C-alpha positions as semicolon CSV with decimal commas, in nm:
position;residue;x (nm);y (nm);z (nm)
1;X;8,049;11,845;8,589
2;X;8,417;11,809;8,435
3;X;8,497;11,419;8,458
4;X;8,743;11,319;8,731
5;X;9,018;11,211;8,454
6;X;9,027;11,547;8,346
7;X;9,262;11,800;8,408
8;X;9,126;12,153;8,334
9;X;9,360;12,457;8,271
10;X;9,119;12,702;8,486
11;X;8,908;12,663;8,759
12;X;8,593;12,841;8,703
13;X;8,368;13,048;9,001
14;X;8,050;12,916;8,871
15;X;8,177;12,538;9,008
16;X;8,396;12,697;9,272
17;X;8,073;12,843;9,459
18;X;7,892;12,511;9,429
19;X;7,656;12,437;9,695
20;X;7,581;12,115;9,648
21;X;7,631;11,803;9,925
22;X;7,710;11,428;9,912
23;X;7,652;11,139;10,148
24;X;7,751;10,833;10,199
25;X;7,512;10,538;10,143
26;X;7,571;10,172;10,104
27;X;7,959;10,263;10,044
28;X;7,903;10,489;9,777
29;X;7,939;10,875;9,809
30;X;7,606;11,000;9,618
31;X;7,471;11,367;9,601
32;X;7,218;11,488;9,867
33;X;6,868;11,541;9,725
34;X;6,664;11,847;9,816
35;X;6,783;12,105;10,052
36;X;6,736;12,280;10,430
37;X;6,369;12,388;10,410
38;X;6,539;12,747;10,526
39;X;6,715;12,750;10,264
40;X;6,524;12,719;9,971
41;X;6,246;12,968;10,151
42;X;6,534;13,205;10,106
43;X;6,577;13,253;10,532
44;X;6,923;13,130;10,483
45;X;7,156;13,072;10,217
46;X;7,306;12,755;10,187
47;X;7,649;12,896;10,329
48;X;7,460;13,003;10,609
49;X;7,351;12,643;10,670
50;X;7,707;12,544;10,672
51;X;7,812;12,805;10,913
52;X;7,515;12,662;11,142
53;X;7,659;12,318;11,146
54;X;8,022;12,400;11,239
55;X;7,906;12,624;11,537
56;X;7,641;12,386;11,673
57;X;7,846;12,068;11,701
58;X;8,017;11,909;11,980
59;X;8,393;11,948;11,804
60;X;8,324;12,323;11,776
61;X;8,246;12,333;12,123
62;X;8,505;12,134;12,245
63;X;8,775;12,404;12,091
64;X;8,670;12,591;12,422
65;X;8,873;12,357;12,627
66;X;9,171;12,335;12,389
67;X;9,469;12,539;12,370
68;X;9,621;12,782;12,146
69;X;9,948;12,887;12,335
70;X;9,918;12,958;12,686
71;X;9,814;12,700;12,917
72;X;9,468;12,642;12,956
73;X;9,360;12,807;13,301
74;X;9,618;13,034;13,376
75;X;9,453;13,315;13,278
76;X;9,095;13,436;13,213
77;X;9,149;13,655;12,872
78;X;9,423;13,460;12,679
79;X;9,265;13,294;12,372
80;X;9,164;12,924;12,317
81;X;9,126;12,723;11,970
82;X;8,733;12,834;12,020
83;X;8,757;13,250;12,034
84;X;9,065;13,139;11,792
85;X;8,842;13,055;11,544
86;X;8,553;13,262;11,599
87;X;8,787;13,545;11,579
88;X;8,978;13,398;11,212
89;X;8,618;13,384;11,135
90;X;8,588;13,767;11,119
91;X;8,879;13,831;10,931
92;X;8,796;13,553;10,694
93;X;8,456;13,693;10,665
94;X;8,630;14,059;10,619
95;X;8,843;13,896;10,356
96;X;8,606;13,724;10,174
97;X;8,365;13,989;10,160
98;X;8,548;14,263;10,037
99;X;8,727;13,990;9,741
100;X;8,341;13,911;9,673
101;X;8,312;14,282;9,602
102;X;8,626;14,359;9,375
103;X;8,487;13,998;9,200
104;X;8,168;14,161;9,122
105;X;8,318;14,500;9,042
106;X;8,496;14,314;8,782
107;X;8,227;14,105;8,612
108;X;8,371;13,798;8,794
109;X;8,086;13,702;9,052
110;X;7,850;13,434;8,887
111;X;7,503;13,557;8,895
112;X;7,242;13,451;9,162
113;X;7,591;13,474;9,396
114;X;7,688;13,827;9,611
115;X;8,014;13,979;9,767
116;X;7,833;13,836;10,153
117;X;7,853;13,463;9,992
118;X;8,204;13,465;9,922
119;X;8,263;13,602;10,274
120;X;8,047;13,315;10,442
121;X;8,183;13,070;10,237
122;X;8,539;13,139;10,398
123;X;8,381;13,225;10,737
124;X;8,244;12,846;10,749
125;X;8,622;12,737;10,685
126;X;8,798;12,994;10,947
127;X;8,532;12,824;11,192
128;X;8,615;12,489;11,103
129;X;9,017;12,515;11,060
130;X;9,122;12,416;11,362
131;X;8,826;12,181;11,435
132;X;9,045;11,863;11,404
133;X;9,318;11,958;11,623
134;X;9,409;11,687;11,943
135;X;9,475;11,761;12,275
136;X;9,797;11,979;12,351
137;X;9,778;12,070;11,976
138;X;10,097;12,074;11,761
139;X;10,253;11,872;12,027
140;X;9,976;11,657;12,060
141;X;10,001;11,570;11,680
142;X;10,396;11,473;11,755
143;X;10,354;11,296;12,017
144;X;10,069;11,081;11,817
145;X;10,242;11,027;11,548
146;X;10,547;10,954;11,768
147;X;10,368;10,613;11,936
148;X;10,290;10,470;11,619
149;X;10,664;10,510;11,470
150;X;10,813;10,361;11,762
151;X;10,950;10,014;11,698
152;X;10,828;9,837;11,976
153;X;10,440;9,902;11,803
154;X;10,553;9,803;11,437
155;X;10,293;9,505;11,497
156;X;10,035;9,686;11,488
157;X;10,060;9,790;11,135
158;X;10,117;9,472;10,976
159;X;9,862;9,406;10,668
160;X;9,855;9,774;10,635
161;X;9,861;9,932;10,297
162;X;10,171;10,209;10,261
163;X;9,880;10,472;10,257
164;X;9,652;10,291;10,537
165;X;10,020;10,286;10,746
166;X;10,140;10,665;10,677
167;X;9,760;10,788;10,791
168;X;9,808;10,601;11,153
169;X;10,159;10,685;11,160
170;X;10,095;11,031;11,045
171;X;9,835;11,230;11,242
172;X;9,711;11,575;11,086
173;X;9,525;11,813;11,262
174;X;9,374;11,918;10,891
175;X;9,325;11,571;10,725
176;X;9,127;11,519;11,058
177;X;8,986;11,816;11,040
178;X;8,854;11,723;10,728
179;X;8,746;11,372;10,878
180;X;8,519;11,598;11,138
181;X;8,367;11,736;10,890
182;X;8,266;11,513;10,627
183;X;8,263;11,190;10,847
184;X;8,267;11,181;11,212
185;X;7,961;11,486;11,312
186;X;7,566;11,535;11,252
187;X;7,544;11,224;11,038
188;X;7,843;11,002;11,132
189;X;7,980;10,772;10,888
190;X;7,687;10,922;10,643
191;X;7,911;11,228;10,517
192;X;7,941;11,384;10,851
193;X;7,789;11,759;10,838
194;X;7,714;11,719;10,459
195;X;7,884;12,062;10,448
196;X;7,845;12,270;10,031
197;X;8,124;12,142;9,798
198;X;8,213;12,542;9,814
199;X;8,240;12,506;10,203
200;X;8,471;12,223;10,173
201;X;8,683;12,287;9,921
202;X;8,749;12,634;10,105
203;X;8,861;12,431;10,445
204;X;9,145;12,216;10,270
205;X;9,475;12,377;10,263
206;X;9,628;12,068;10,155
207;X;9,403;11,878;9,891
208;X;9,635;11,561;9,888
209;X;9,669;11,232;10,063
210;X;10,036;11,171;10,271
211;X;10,158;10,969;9,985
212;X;10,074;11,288;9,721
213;X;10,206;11,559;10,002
214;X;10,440;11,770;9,767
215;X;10,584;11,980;10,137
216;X;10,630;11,938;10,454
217;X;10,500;11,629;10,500
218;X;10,140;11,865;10,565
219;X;9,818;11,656;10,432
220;X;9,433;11,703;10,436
221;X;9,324;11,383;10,312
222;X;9,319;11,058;10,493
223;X;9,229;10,687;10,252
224;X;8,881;10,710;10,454
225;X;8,767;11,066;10,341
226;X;8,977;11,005;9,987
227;X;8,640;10,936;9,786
228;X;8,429;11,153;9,984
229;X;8,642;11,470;9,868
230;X;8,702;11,332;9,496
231;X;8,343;11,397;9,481
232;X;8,362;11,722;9,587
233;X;8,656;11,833;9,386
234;X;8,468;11,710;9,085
235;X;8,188;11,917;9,156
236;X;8,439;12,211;9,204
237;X;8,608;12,174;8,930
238;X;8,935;12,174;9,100
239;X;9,237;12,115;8,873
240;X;9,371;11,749;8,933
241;X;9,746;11,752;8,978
242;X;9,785;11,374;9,013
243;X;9,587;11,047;9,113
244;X;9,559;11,188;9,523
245;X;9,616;11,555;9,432
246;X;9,415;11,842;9,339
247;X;9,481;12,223;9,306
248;X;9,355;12,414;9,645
249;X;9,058;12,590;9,611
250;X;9,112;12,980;9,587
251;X;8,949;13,086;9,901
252;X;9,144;12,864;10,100
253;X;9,380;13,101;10,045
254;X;9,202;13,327;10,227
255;X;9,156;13,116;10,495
256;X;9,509;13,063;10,572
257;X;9,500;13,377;10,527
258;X;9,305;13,488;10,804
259;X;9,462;13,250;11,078
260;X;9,810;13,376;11,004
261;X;9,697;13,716;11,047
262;X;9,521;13,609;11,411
263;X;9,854;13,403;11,508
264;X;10,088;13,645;11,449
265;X;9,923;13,926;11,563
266;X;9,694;13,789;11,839
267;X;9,973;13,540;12,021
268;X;10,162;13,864;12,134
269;X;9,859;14,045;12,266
270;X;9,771;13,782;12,466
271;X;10,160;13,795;12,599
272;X;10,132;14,167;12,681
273;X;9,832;13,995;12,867
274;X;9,956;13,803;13,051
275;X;10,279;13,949;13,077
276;X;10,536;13,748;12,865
277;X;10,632;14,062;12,622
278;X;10,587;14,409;12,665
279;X;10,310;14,663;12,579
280;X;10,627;14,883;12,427
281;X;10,720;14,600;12,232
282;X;10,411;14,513;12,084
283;X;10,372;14,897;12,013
284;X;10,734;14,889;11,831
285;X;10,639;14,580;11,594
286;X;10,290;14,691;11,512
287;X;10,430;15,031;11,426
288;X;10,465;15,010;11,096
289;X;10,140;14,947;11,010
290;X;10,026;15,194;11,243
291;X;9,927;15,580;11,157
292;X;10,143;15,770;11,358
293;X;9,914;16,110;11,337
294;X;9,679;15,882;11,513
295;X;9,637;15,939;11,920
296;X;9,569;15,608;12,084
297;X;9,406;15,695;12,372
298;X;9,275;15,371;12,630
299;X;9,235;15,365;13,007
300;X;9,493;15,059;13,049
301;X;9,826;14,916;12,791
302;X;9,571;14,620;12,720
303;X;9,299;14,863;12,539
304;X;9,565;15,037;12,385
305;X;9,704;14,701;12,233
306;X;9,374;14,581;12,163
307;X;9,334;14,860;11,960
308;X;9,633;14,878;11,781
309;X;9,570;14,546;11,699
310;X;9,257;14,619;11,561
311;X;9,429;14,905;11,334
312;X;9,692;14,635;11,221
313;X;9,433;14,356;11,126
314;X;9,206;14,601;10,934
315;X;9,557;14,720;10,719
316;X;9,634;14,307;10,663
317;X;9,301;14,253;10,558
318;X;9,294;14,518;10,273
319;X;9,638;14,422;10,154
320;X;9,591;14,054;10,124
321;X;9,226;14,112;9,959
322;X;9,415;14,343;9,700
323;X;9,709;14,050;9,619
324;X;9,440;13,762;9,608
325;X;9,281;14,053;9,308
326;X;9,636;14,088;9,187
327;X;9,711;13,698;9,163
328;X;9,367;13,595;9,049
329;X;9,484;13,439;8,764
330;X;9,683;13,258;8,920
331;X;9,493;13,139;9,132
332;X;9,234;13,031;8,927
333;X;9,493;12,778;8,748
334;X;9,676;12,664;8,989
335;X;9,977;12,849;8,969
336;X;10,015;13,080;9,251
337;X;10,386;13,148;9,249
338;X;10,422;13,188;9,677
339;X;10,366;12,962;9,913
340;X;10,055;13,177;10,060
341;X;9,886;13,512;10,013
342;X;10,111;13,698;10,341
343;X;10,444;13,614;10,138
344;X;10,348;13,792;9,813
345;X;10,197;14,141;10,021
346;X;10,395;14,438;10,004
347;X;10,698;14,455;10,268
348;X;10,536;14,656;10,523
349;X;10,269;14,404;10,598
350;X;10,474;14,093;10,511
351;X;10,759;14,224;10,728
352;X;10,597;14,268;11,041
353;X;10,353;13,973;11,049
354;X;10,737;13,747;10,988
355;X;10,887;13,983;11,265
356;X;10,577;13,903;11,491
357;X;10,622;13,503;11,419
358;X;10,950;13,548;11,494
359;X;10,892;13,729;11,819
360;X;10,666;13,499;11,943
361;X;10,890;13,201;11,823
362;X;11,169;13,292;12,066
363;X;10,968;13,474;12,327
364;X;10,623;13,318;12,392
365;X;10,615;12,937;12,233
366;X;10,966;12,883;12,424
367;X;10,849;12,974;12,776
368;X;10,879;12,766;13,040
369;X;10,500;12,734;13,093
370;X;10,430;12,619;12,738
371;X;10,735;12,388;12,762
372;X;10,606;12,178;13,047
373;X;10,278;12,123;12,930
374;X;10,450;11,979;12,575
375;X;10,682;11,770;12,741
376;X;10,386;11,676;12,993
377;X;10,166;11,575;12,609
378;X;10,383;11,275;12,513
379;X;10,328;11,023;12,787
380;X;10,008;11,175;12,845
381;X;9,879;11,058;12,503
382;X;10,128;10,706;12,476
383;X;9,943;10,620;12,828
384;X;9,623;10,635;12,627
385;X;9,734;10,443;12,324
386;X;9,875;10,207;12,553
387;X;9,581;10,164;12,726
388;X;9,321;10,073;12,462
389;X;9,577;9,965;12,104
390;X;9,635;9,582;12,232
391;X;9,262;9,548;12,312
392;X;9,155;9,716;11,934
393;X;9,438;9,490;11,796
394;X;9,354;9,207;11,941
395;X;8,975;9,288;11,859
396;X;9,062;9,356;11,529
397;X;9,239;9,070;11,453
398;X;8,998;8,823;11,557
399;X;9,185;8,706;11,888
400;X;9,068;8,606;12,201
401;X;9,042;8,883;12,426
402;X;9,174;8,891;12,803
403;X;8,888;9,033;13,091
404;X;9,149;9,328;13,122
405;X;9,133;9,381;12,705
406;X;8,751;9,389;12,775
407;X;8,762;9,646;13,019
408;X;8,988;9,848;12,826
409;X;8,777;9,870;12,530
410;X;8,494;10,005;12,730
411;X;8,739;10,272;12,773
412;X;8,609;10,377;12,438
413;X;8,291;10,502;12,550
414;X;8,069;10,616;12,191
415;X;8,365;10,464;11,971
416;X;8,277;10,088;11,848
417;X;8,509;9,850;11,691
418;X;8,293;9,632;11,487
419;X;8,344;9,364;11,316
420;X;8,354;9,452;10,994
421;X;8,626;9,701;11,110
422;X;8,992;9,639;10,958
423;X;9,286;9,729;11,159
424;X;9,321;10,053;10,962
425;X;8,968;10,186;11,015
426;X;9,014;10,048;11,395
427;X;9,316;10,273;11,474
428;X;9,147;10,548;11,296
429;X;8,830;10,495;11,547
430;X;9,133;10,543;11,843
431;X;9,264;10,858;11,670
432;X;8,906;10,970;11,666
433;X;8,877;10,898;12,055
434;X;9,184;11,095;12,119
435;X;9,184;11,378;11,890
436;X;8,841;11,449;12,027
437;X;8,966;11,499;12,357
438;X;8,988;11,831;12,527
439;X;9,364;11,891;12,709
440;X;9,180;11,858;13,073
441;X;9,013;11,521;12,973
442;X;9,332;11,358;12,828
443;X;9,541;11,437;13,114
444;X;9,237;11,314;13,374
445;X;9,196;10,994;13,194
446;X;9,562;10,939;13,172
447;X;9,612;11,005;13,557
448;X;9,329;10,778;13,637
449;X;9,394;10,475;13,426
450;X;9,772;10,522;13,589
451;X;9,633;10,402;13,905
452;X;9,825;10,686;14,062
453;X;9,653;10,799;14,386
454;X;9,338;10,537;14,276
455;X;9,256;10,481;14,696
């Protein structure tokens, strides 16, 4: 393995496939002896073991109850972060599988490895992109981050480091994502789902802490998972672009790939659904992308849009595989010249996936509908935080706690402040609490606790 100091010129597929896992023991983030017994009898390959762990855990299944536009209940075929991701999962798989292939048509595929792994290994992070999104989503991040900036709470991060304080006052649906995954499930505080290095790697679309985020403010590393992921960019021989930032992983591009092409294209057919935008206007966008010798026959405007749509994401998934090909080099060191893989695809395809963001920008995530339940997010989640952060402070802290501070730490259910917690790892324990909440359980808890209607 390259040492962590240093900083390679070309990242190199025989490291970037690694399937090797760490854990945590005694503070120390070690590699995990052995293997799944599966595995090694050759039923399952190690990415398969991956993909196993992401869809049998409890934050998977709680993406079922979470939204991804529309309102939660208002309509029994509009998507939810859980079909979400299974569905990015198929065009990830598509992608990665058919780059796997033009990788070993060109002599590029390390041996022992074939076309399927690179598709699982970017199925496992479709599955697990959107695993450490909050309640309400986007919004939900906001209004998060939103409690902890406020003035009136500026005690609370007193002591804090500048990199402890911008993780609280900064939450990230993908640094927590990344917390899920390598912290919080199977073997909490042990290295989580001890997910392959390859599997990892793959997930992070922003390998960098807040205080190394070169855009956007956009992050995928919190302090706490810092030393855990050094690890595993070591053993993927990521390029190190300063002390908290690496080069992404190549198939992360693919990733990102695959849940643009599901947003942009998927958000509007579940408009036509429920009846937001037209069938004629999602015909009109799609039809560039479309053959027009084709007949589209289908009993209803849904089928015919579902199909269309199917038509669409098959042409997106050949064009993007071709410019990852085309950019490989790139890639490979680090210097992909775009900001992702849709803004370097020929017009045609670029074009209308920015004309269907666009669409759905002013059309679908500015109805009224989606509006209320964002405004409805921010004292939703400050009535939490103000429910349990004087308690955890005052725990924390070492203070004597009041019978109501008591009672409102048993609010906490399976999350324990200890006492070898500091205030940093505390209000990452209530970030956990929160972010694992589906929307219907935030806004219960937050009515009840209001005492609202409590007789």
């Amino acid at each position: 393995m390259p040492s962590p100091t240093m900083n390679p010129s070309r990242m190199h597929w025989t490291q970037l496939l690694s399937t090797q896992r760490f854990q945590r023991q005694g503070g120390q983030i070690i590699p995990q002896a052995g293997g799944d017994a599966d595995a090694m009898a050759g039923l399952r390959t190690e990415f398969h073991v991956d993909h196993d762990r992401v869809v049998f855990s409890r934050a998977f299944r709680r993406l079922g109850r979470k939204t991804q536009v529309h309102p939660l209940a208002s309509h029994d075929h509009t998507h939810n972060r859980l079909t979400h991701s299974v569905e990015v999962s198929c065009v990830g798989r598509s992608l990665g599988n058919r780059v796997g292939a033009m990788l070993q048509a060109g002599g590029q595929l390390p041996a022992g490895y074939t076309p399927f792994d690179i598709g699982s290994v970017v199925q496992v992070a479709c599955l697990a992109h959107d695993i450490g999104n909050p309640p309400f989503g986007h919004t939900g991040e906001d209004a998060l981050r939103d409690w902890f900036r406020q003035s009136a709470h500026a005690h609370y991060l007193h002591g804090l480091s500048e990199a402890e304080r911008c993780d609280v006052q900064t939450y990230e649906g993908n640094a927590h994502g990344l917390r899920m995954v390598a912290t919080l499930e199977m073997y909490a505080d042990s290295g989580g789902m001890r997910l392959t290095s390859a599997a990892l790697g793959s997930l992070v679309k922003y390998p960098w802490t807040a205080l190394g985020s070169p855009r956007d403010g956009k992050f995928n590393i919190y302090c706490a998972e810092l030393p855990y992921f050094e690890a595993a960019a070591e053993a993927l021989g990521l390029i190190r672009l300063g002390e908290r930032r690496w080069a992404r992983h190549p198939l992360s591009y693919l990733m990102e790939a695959a849940d643009d092409i599901c947003y942009a294209i998927v958000d509007l057919e579940d408009a036509t659904e429920i009846g937001i935008l037209h069938e004629l206007e999602f015909e009109k966008l799609m039809s560039p992308l479309i053959d027009p010798a084709r007949a589209w026959s289908a009993d209803s405007p849904q089928q015919r849009c579902a199909a269309m749509r199917g038509a669409v994401v098959g042409r997106c998934v050949n064009e993007v595989a071709d410019r990852f090909m085309a950019h490989h080099d790139d890639l490979l060191t680090g210097q992909f010249p775009a900001k992702d893989l849709i803004a370097v695809c020929r017009a045609e395809v670029r074009d209308v996936l920015i004309a269907a963001k666009e669409l759905a920008s002013q059309k679908i995530y500015r109805h009224r509908t989606k509006l209320v339940t964002e405004v409805a997010a921010y004292p939703c989640l400050a009535a939490l935080l103000d429910a349990v952060m004087p308690a955890v402070h005052a725990r924390v802290s070492h203070g004597e706690l009041s019978p109501r501070q008591h009672i409102q730490l048993g609010l906490l259910q399976d999350v324990q402040i200890g006492e070898h917690d500091t205030p940093y790892t505390a209000y990452l324990r209530v970030l956990d609490w929160i972010g694992a909440m589906t929307d219907n359980a935030a806004a219960t808890l937050a009515r009840e606790i209001s005492g609202v209607g409590i007789l």
